[in-house]
Each structure stands twice: as C-alpha cells, then as structure tokens.
Short mmCIF file of C-alpha atoms and ligand atoms in Angstrom, two decimals:
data_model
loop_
_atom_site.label_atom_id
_atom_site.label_comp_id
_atom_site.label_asym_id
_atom_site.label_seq_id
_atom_site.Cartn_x
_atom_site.Cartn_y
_atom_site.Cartn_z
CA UNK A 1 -54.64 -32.14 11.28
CA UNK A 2 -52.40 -35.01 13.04
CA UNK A 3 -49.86 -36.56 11.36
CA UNK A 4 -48.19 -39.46 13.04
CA UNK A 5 -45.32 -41.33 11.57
CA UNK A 6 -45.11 -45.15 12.06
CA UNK A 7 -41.74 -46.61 11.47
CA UNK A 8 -42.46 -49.78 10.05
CA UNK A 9 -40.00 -51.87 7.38
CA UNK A 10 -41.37 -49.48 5.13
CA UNK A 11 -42.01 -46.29 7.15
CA UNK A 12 -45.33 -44.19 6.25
CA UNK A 13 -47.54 -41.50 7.35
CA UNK A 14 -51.22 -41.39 9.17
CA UNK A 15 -52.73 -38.34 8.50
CA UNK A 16 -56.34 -37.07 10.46
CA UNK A 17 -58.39 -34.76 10.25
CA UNK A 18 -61.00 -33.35 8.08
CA UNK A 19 -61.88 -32.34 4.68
CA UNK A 20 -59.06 -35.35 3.92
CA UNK A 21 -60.41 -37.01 1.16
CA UNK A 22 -60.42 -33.72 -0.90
CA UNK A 23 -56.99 -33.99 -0.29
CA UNK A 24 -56.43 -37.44 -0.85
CA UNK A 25 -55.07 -37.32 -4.59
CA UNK A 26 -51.65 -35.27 -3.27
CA UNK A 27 -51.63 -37.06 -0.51
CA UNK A 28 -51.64 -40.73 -2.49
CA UNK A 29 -49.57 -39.73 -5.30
CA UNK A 30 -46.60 -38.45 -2.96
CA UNK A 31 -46.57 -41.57 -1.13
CA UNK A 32 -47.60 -44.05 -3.52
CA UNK A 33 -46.57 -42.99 -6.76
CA UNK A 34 -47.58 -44.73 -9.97
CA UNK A 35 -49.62 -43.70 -12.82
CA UNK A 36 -53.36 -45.85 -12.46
CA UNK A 37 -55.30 -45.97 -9.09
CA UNK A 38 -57.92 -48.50 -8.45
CA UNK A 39 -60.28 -47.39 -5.37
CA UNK A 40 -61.24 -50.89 -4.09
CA UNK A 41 -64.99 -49.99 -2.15
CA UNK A 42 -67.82 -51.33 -1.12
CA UNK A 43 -71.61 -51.08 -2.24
CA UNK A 44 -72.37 -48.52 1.36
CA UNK A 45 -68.88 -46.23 1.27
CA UNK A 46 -68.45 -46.14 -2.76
CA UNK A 47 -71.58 -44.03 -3.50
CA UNK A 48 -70.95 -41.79 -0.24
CA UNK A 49 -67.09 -40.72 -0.69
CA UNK A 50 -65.78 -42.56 -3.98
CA UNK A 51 -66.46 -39.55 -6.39
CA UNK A 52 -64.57 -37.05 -4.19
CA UNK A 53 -61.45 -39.37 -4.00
CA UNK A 54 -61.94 -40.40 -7.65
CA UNK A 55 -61.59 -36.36 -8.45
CA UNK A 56 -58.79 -35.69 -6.34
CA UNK A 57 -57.17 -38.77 -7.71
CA UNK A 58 -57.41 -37.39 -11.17
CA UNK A 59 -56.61 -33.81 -10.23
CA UNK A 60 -53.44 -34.74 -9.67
CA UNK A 61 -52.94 -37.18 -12.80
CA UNK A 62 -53.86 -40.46 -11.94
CA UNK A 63 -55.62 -43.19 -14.87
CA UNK A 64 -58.77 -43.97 -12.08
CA UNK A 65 -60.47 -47.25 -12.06
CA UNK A 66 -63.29 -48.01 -9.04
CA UNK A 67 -64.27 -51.67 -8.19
CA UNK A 68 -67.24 -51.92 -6.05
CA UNK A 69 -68.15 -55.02 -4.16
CA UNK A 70 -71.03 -55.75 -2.35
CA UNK A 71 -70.95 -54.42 1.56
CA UNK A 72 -70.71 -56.85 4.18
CA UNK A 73 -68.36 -59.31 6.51
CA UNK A 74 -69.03 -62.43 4.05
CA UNK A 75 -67.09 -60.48 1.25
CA UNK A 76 -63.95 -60.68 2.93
CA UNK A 77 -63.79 -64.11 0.81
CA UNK A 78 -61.17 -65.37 -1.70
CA UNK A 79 -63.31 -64.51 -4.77
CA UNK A 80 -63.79 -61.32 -4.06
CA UNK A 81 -60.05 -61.11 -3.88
CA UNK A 82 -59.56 -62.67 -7.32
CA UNK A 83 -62.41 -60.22 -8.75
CA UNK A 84 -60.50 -57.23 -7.53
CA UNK A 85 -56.96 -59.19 -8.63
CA UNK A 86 -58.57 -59.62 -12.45
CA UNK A 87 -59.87 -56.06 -12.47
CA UNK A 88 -56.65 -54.95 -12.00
CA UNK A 89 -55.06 -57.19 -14.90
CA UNK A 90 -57.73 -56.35 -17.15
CA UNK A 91 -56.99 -52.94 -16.46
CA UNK A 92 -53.59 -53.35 -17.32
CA UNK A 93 -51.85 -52.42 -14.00
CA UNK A 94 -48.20 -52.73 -13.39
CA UNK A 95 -46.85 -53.20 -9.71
CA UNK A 96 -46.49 -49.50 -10.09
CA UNK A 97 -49.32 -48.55 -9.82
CA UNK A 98 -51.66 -47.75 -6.63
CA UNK A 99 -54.39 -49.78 -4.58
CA UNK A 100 -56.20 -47.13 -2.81
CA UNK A 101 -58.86 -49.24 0.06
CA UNK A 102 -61.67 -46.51 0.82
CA UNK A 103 -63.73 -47.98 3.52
CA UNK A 104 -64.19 -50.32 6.78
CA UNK A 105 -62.17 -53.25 7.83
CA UNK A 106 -63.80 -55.55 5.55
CA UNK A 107 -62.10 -53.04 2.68
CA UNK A 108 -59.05 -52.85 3.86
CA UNK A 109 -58.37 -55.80 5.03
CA UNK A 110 -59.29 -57.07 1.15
CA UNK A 111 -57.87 -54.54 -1.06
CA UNK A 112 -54.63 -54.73 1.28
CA UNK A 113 -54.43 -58.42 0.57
CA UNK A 114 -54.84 -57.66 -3.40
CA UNK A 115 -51.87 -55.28 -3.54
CA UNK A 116 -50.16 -57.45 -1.40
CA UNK A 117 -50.50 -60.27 -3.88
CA UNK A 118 -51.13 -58.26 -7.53
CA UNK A 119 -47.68 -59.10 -9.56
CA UNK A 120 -46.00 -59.92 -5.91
CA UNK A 121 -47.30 -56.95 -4.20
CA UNK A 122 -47.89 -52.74 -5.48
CA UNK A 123 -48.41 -49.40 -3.36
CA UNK A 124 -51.12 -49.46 -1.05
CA UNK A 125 -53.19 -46.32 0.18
CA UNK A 126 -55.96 -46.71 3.03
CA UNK A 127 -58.37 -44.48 3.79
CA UNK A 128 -60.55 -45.77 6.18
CA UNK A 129 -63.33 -44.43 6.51
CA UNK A 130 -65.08 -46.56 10.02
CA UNK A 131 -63.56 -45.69 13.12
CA UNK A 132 -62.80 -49.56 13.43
CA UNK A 133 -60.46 -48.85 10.41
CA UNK A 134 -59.36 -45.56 11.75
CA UNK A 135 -58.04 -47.18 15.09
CA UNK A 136 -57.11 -50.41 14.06
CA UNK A 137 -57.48 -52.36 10.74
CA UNK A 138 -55.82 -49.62 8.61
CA UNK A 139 -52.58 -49.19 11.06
CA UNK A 140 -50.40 -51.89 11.26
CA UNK A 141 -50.16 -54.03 7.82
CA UNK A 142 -52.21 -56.67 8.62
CA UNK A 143 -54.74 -57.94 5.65
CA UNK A 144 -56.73 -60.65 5.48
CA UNK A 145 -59.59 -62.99 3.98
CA UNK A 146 -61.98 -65.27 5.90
CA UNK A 147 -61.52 -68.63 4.80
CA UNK A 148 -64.53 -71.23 5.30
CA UNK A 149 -62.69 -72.69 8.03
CA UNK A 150 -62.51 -69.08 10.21
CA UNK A 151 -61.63 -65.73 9.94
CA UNK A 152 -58.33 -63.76 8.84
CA UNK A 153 -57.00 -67.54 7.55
CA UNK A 154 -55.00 -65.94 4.40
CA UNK A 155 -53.42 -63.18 4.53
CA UNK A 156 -50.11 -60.73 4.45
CA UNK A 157 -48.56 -58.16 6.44
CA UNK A 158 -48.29 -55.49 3.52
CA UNK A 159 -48.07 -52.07 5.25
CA UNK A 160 -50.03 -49.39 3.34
CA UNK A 161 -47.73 -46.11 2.30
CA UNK A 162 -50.00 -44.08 3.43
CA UNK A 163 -53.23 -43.90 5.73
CA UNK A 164 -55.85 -41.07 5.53
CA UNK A 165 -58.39 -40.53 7.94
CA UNK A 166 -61.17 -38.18 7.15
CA UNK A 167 -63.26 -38.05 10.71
CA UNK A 168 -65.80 -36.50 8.84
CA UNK A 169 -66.57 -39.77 7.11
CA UNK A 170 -67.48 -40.71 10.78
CA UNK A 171 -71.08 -38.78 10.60
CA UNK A 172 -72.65 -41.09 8.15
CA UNK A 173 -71.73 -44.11 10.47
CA UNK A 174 -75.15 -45.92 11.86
CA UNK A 175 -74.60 -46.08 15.79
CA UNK A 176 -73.90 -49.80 16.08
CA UNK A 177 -70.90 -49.27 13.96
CA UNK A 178 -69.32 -46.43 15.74
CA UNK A 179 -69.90 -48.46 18.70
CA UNK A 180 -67.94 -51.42 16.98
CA UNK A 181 -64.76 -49.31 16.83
CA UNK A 182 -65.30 -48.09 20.33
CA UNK A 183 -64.24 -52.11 21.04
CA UNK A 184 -60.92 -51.21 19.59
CA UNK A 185 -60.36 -47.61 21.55
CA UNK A 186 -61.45 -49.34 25.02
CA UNK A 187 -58.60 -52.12 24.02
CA UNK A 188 -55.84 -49.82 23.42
CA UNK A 189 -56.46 -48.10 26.98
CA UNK A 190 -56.98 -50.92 29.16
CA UNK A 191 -53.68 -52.60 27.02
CA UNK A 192 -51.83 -49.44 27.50
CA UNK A 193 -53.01 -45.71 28.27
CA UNK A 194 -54.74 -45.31 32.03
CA UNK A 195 -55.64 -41.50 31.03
CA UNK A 196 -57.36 -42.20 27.54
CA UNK A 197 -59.56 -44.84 29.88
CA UNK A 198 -60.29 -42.46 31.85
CA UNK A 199 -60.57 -39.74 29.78
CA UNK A 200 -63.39 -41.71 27.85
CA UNK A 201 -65.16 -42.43 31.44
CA UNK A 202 -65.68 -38.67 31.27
CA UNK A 203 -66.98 -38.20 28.21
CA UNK A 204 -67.25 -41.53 25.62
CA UNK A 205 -67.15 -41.16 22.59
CA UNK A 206 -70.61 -41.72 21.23
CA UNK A 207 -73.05 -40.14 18.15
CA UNK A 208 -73.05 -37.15 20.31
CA UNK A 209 -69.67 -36.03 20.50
CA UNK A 210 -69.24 -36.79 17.21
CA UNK A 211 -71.97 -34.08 16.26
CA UNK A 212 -71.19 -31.93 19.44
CA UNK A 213 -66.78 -32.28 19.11
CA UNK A 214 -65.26 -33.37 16.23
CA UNK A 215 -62.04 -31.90 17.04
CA UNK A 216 -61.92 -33.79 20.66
CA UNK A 217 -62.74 -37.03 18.35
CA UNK A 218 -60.17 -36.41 15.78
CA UNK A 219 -57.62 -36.31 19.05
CA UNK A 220 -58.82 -39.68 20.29
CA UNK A 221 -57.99 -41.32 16.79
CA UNK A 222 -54.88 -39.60 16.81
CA UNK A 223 -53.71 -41.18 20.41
CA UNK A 224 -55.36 -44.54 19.35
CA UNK A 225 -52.63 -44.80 16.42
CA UNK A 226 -49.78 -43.36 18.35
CA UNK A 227 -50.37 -46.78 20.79
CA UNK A 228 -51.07 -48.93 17.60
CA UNK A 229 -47.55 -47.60 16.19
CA UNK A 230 -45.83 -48.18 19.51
CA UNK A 231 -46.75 -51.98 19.57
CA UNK A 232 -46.16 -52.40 16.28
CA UNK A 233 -43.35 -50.28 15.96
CA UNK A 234 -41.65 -52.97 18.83
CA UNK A 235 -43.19 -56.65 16.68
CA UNK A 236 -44.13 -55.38 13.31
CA UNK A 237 -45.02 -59.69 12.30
CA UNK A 238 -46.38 -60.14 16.04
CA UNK A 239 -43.78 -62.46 17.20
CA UNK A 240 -44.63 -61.40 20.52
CA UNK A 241 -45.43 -57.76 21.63
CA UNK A 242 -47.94 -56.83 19.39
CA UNK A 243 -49.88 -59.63 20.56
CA UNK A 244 -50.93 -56.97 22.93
CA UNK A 245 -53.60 -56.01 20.55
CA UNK A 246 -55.30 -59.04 21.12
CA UNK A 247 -56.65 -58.09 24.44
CA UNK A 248 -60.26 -59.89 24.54
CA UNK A 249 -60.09 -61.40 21.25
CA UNK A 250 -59.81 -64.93 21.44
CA UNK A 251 -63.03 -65.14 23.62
CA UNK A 252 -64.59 -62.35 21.90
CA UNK A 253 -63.85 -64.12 18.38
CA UNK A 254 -65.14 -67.45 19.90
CA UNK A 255 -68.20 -65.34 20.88
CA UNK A 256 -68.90 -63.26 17.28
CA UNK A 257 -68.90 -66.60 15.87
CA UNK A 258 -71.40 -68.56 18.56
CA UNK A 259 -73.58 -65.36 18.11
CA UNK A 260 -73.70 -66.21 13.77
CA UNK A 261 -71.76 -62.83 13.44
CA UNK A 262 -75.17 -61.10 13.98
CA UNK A 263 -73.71 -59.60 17.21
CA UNK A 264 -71.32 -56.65 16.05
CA UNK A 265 -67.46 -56.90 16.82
CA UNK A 266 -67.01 -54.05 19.28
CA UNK A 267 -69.79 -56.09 21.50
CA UNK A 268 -67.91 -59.69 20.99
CA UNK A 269 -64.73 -57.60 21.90
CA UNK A 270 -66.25 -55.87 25.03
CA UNK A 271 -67.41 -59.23 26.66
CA UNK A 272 -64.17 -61.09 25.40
CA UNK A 273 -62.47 -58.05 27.65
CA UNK A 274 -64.87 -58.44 30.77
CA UNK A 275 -64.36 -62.30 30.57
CA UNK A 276 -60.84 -62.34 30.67
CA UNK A 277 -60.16 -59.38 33.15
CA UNK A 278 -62.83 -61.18 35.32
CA UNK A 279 -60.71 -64.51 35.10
CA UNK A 280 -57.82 -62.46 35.84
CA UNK A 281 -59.27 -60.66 39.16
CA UNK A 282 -60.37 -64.25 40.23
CA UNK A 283 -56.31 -65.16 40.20
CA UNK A 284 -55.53 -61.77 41.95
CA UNK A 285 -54.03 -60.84 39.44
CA UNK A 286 -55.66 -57.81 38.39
CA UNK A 287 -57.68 -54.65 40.28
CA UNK A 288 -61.10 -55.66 41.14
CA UNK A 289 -62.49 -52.80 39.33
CA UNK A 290 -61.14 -53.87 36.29
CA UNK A 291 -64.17 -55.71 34.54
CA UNK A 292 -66.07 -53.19 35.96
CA UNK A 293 -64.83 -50.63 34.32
CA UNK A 294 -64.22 -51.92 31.04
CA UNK A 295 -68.39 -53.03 31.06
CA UNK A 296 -69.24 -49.86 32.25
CA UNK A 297 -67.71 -47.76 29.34
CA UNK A 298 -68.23 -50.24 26.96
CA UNK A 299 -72.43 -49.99 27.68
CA UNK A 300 -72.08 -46.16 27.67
CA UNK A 301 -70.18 -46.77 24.20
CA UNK A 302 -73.12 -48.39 23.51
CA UNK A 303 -72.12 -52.03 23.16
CA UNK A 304 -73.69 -54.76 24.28
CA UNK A 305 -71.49 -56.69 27.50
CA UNK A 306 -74.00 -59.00 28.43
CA UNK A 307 -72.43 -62.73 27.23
CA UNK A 308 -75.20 -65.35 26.69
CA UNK A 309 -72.82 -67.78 26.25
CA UNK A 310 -70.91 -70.16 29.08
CA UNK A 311 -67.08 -70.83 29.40
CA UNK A 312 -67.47 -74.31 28.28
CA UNK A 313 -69.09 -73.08 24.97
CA UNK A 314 -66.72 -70.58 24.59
CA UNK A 315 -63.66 -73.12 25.11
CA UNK A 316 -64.73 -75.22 22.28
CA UNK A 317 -65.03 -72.79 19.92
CA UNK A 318 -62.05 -71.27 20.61
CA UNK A 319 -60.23 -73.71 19.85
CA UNK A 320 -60.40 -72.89 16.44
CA UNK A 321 -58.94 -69.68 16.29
CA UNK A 322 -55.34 -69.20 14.73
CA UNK A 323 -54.01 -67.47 17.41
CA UNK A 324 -53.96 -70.68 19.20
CA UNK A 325 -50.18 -72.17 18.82
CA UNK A 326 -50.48 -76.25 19.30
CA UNK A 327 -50.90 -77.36 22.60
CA UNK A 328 -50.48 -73.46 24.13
CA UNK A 329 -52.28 -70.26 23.74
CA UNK A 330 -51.23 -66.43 24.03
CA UNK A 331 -53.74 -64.68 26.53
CA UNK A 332 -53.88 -60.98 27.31
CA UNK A 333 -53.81 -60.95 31.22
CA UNK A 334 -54.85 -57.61 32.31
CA UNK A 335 -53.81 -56.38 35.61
CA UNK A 336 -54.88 -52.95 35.57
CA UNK A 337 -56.06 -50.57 33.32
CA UNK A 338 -53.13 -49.38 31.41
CA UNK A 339 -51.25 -52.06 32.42
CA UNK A 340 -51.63 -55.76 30.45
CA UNK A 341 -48.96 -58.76 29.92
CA UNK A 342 -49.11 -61.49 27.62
CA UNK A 343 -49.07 -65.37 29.14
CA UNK A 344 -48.46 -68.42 27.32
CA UNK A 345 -50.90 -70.90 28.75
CA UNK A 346 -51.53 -74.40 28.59
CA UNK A 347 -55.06 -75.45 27.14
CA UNK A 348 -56.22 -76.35 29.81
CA UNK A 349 -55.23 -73.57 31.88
CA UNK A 350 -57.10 -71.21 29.30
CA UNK A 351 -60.26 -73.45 29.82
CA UNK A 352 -60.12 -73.09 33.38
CA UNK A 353 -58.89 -69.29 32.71
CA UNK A 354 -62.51 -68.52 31.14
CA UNK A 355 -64.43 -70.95 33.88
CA UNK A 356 -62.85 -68.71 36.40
CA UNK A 357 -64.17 -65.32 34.45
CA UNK A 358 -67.99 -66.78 33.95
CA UNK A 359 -67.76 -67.94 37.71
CA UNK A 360 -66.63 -64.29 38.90
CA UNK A 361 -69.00 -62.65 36.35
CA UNK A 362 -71.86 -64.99 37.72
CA UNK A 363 -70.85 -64.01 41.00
CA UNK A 364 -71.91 -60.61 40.58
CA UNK A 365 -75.02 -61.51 38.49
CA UNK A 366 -75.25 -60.86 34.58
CA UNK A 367 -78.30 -60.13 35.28
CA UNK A 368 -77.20 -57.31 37.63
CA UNK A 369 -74.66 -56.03 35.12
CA UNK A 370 -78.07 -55.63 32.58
CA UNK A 371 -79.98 -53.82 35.32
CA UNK A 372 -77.26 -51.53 36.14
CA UNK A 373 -76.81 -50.89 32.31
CA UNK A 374 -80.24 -49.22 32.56
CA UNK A 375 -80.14 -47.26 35.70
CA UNK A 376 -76.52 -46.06 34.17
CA UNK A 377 -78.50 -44.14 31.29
CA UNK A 378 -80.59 -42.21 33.87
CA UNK A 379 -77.77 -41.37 36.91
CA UNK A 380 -74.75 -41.11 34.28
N1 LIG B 401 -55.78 -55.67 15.07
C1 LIG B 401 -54.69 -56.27 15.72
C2 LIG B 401 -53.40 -56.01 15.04
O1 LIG B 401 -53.33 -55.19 14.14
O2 LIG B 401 -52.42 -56.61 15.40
#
C-alpha cells in the first residue's frame, strides 16, 4: 500500500492499494471522526462497492445512512446537492459527523460540495473509485456543481480528511472510462514528470495492465498524487501555480462542450493538450515532438485526439469558461515534456494561440494523425 501525505491547510492522508474499502471504516473513523456516516453514491458504484464500505463503516461504530443518486455528468446539479443536504438534516446530522463520497468525479465533486456547505462545512472522506478520481478530482479540495451557465460554477475548496483508493475498484471500469482518467495521468507528465511520460510510452496503462499488473498500476496512481500534492501543496486556492493542472483544459473544456458532452473528458483533454502544444511548437517555443507525443500515447490510452472542431469555434466557446480572468486568460504553454509554464495572455493572443495550433496540426494532416492511429495498433 502507498500512503502519501499532502500538506494542505488541513493536512490528510492518500492511501492506495487494494482490498481498501474493507478497510475503509478504520481508516474513516481515525481521520474523520464523528458518530453518523452518509455514503453519498451513485446509481453504477452504490450497488458495486456501497455494502462493503457500509459494513466496514459499521464495524467500527458508525450510525450509516446511503444516498444514491442517479449516475451521470448532468447530476452534478444544485438539486442534487440540496437532496443530499436534506438527507442529511432529516437524518439528524451534526457538523460532526462524516460525508464519505464513494465514486467518480461527478461524486466527489458533489458530496464534497455538501460537506462543504452542511451546517458550514463537516468531515469529508473520498474514496474514489474511477481512476479520474484517483488522479485528480479526489486530491486537491476542489468541489463543484455545474451550473446552467457551465461547468464547476459553484463550488468550495473543502479538502477531504482522508482519500482511499481501492485500485481494485478499477476492474469494473468500462474502457472509455479508464481511458478518461488516462487524460489526467498524460497531464501530470507532460506538466511535470519526463520519466512517468515515458514510462507510459513503454507500457500505457490500458484494460490490459490493469488485468496483467495491478501492482505497476497502483504505482502510477501513487506518483500521479505525489505531483498533484506538489502543485497544490505550493497554491492550495490556485492563485497561480496550481494552475498547472490546467494543461489542455480550456480548449479541451471548449471542446467537451461543442461535442454535447457525448465525447468523454480524457478525449476533450487529449486534443485540448495537442492543440495547445501544437500552438506552442508553432512559436518555438516548445520541442517539435511534443504534440506528437502527447497524441501518440493518448490513442494508445485509447482516447480519441482527432478534433473535429476549428480554432475559431473553439475561441468562442471558450470564452465562457471561468478560468478566463476579464480581458486575459491563464494558458498552459508547454515547452517540453516535463517541463510547462503558465502565460497570462491577452484574448486575442489566445485566439491567435489556438489558430496557430489548428494551422500546425493541419499542417501535418488530421487526417494523417487518424491513419497513423491505425497502423500504430499493428507496428506498436
Ligand atoms: N483538477 C485540477 C485541480 O485540481 O486543480
């Protein structure tokens, strides 16, 4: 098992490994406290892994409640915030008592706003359970609801006491959304760790490793959160630093949402990443092999890195996102892989930022990129 301490305001524990969740009751009520537990899950995860939390819960003394809400991206809403808020009231909780958020981002990012917000804010346990969550969504603090106007809108940094990652939760994942958190892992090396990059070019981490190496999988997790907690141990409310983790997101957020959200995340992500490093190669700023790269692994991650959609379109829709700050926008500027820095940028600058990526992406044919994604899976 790894256990890897982040030092936030309030400092807490990550723990991974397997056969976690039979664990989880010692592991909550040592960090959390409190005498009633809620597991906040959805309608997928709850029937899977909510029974052997609830039990380990109560093996160690806890009052257990479950709410269930219905799986998918459009519950990240405000009323299924007040649903789980009014559960908890009805159940009688006091800010003592524990939120425990057993699932995907979408969980998380929920049930960490509601115990941010129930009676001004109680214990919070995550135990993801995607490796989205693993990576990303359950490490930092960050929670969140989608408001009608865009994604993430409300929110609170409320970091979680403790975070338990059972990889073995991984194996009932459908492909697409391992392939989502991949997004996430190909981030954190380009952002900041050369030899994870290219440690995935020799062996990705796909369905089969999962089945073939769970311990080699549990290891990548592990070294995803230790470069989570260094950027957020540096800008814990992203004044600046952690900003980092941003890497490909405005674009690919701008692209999830011109694609109706039925394109996944990690696939958004992965051309959001190509885009920008393209743009950023076109300024010579960054190795040429850079966008290269990044599509290459991502396609062998299985994710999709062919964008449909051009700069202009992009632009516009971008515009919307709240990372944007007035007339200026933060962009992740990649220069090689390992190596990123963050520029403030006029809007206009951005907009000709992401003409400069389609034009260099165009260059060398999307169409090319597609073809080469299929010779890959026979030469690779
Ligand atoms: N997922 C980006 C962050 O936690 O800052």
């Amino acid at each position: 098992m790894y256990t890897i301490d982040i030092p936030a305001s309030t400092p807490y524990k990550v723990h991974i490994g397997t056969m976690l969740l039979e664990a989880s009751g010692e592991l909550v009520r040592t960090a959390c406290g409190g005498e009633r537990a809620v597991i906040v899950t959805d309608s997928n995860v709850g029937p899977l892994y909510a029974p052997i939390v609830s039990q380990s819960l109560k093996s160690v003394g806890y009052e257990v409640f479950t709410f269930t809400f219905s799986a998918g991206e459009r519950q990240k809403r405000a009323s299924t915030l007040i649903d789980i808020l009014e559960f908890m009231a009805e159940h009688e909780f006091s800010r003592s008592d524990a939120v425990v958020a057993l699932g995907g981002g979408v969980t998380g990012d929920v049930a960490g706003f509601a115990a941010a917000c129930y009676m001004r804010g109680c214990p919070l346990a995550q135990i993801p359970t995607s490796l989205l969550a693993m990576v990303d969504s359950s490490v930092g603090g960050k929670t969140a609801i989608d408001l009608k106007a865009g994604k993430n809108l409300a929110g609170a940094f409320w970091q979680p006491r403790v975070v338990i990652a059972d990889v073995g939760c991984l194996g009932t994942l459908e492909p697409e959304q391992l392939a989502d958190g991949c997004g996430e892992v190909i981030k954190h090396g380009v952002i900041r760790d050369s030899r994870l990059f290219a440690q995935l070019e020799q062996t990705p981490l796909t369905t089969e490793l999962l089945h073939s190496d769970l311990g080699m999988v549990a290891a990548i997790i592990a070294r995803n959160v230790e470069i989570k907690r260094d950027v957020v141990a540096a800008d814990e409310r992203e004044a600046h630093a952690r900003k980092l983790l941003n890497f490909g997101h405005s674009a690919g957020h701008a692209i999830e949402a011109l694609e109706e959200y039925k394109l996944g995340h990690g696939s958004c992500v992965a051309q959001g990443m190509v885009l920008i490093a393209s743009a950023a190669v076109m300024r010579g700023a960054c190795d040429a092999s850079v966008p290269d790269r990044i599509a290459r692994l991502a396609r062998r991650c299985g994710l999709d890195t062919t964008c449909r959609w051009d700069a202009d379109r992009i632009y516009t829709e971008a515009l919307h996102d709240k990372k944007r700050a007035g007339e200026h926008i933060d962009v992740v500027m990649p220069h090689a892989i390992g190596s990123c820095s963050i520029e403030c940028m006029s809007l206009d600058d951005f907009h000709e930022l992401l003409r400069a990526g389609d034009c260099r992406h165009a260059a060398c044919g999307h169409e090319d990129m597609a073809q080469a994604a299929g010779q890959e899976a026979n030469t690779l």
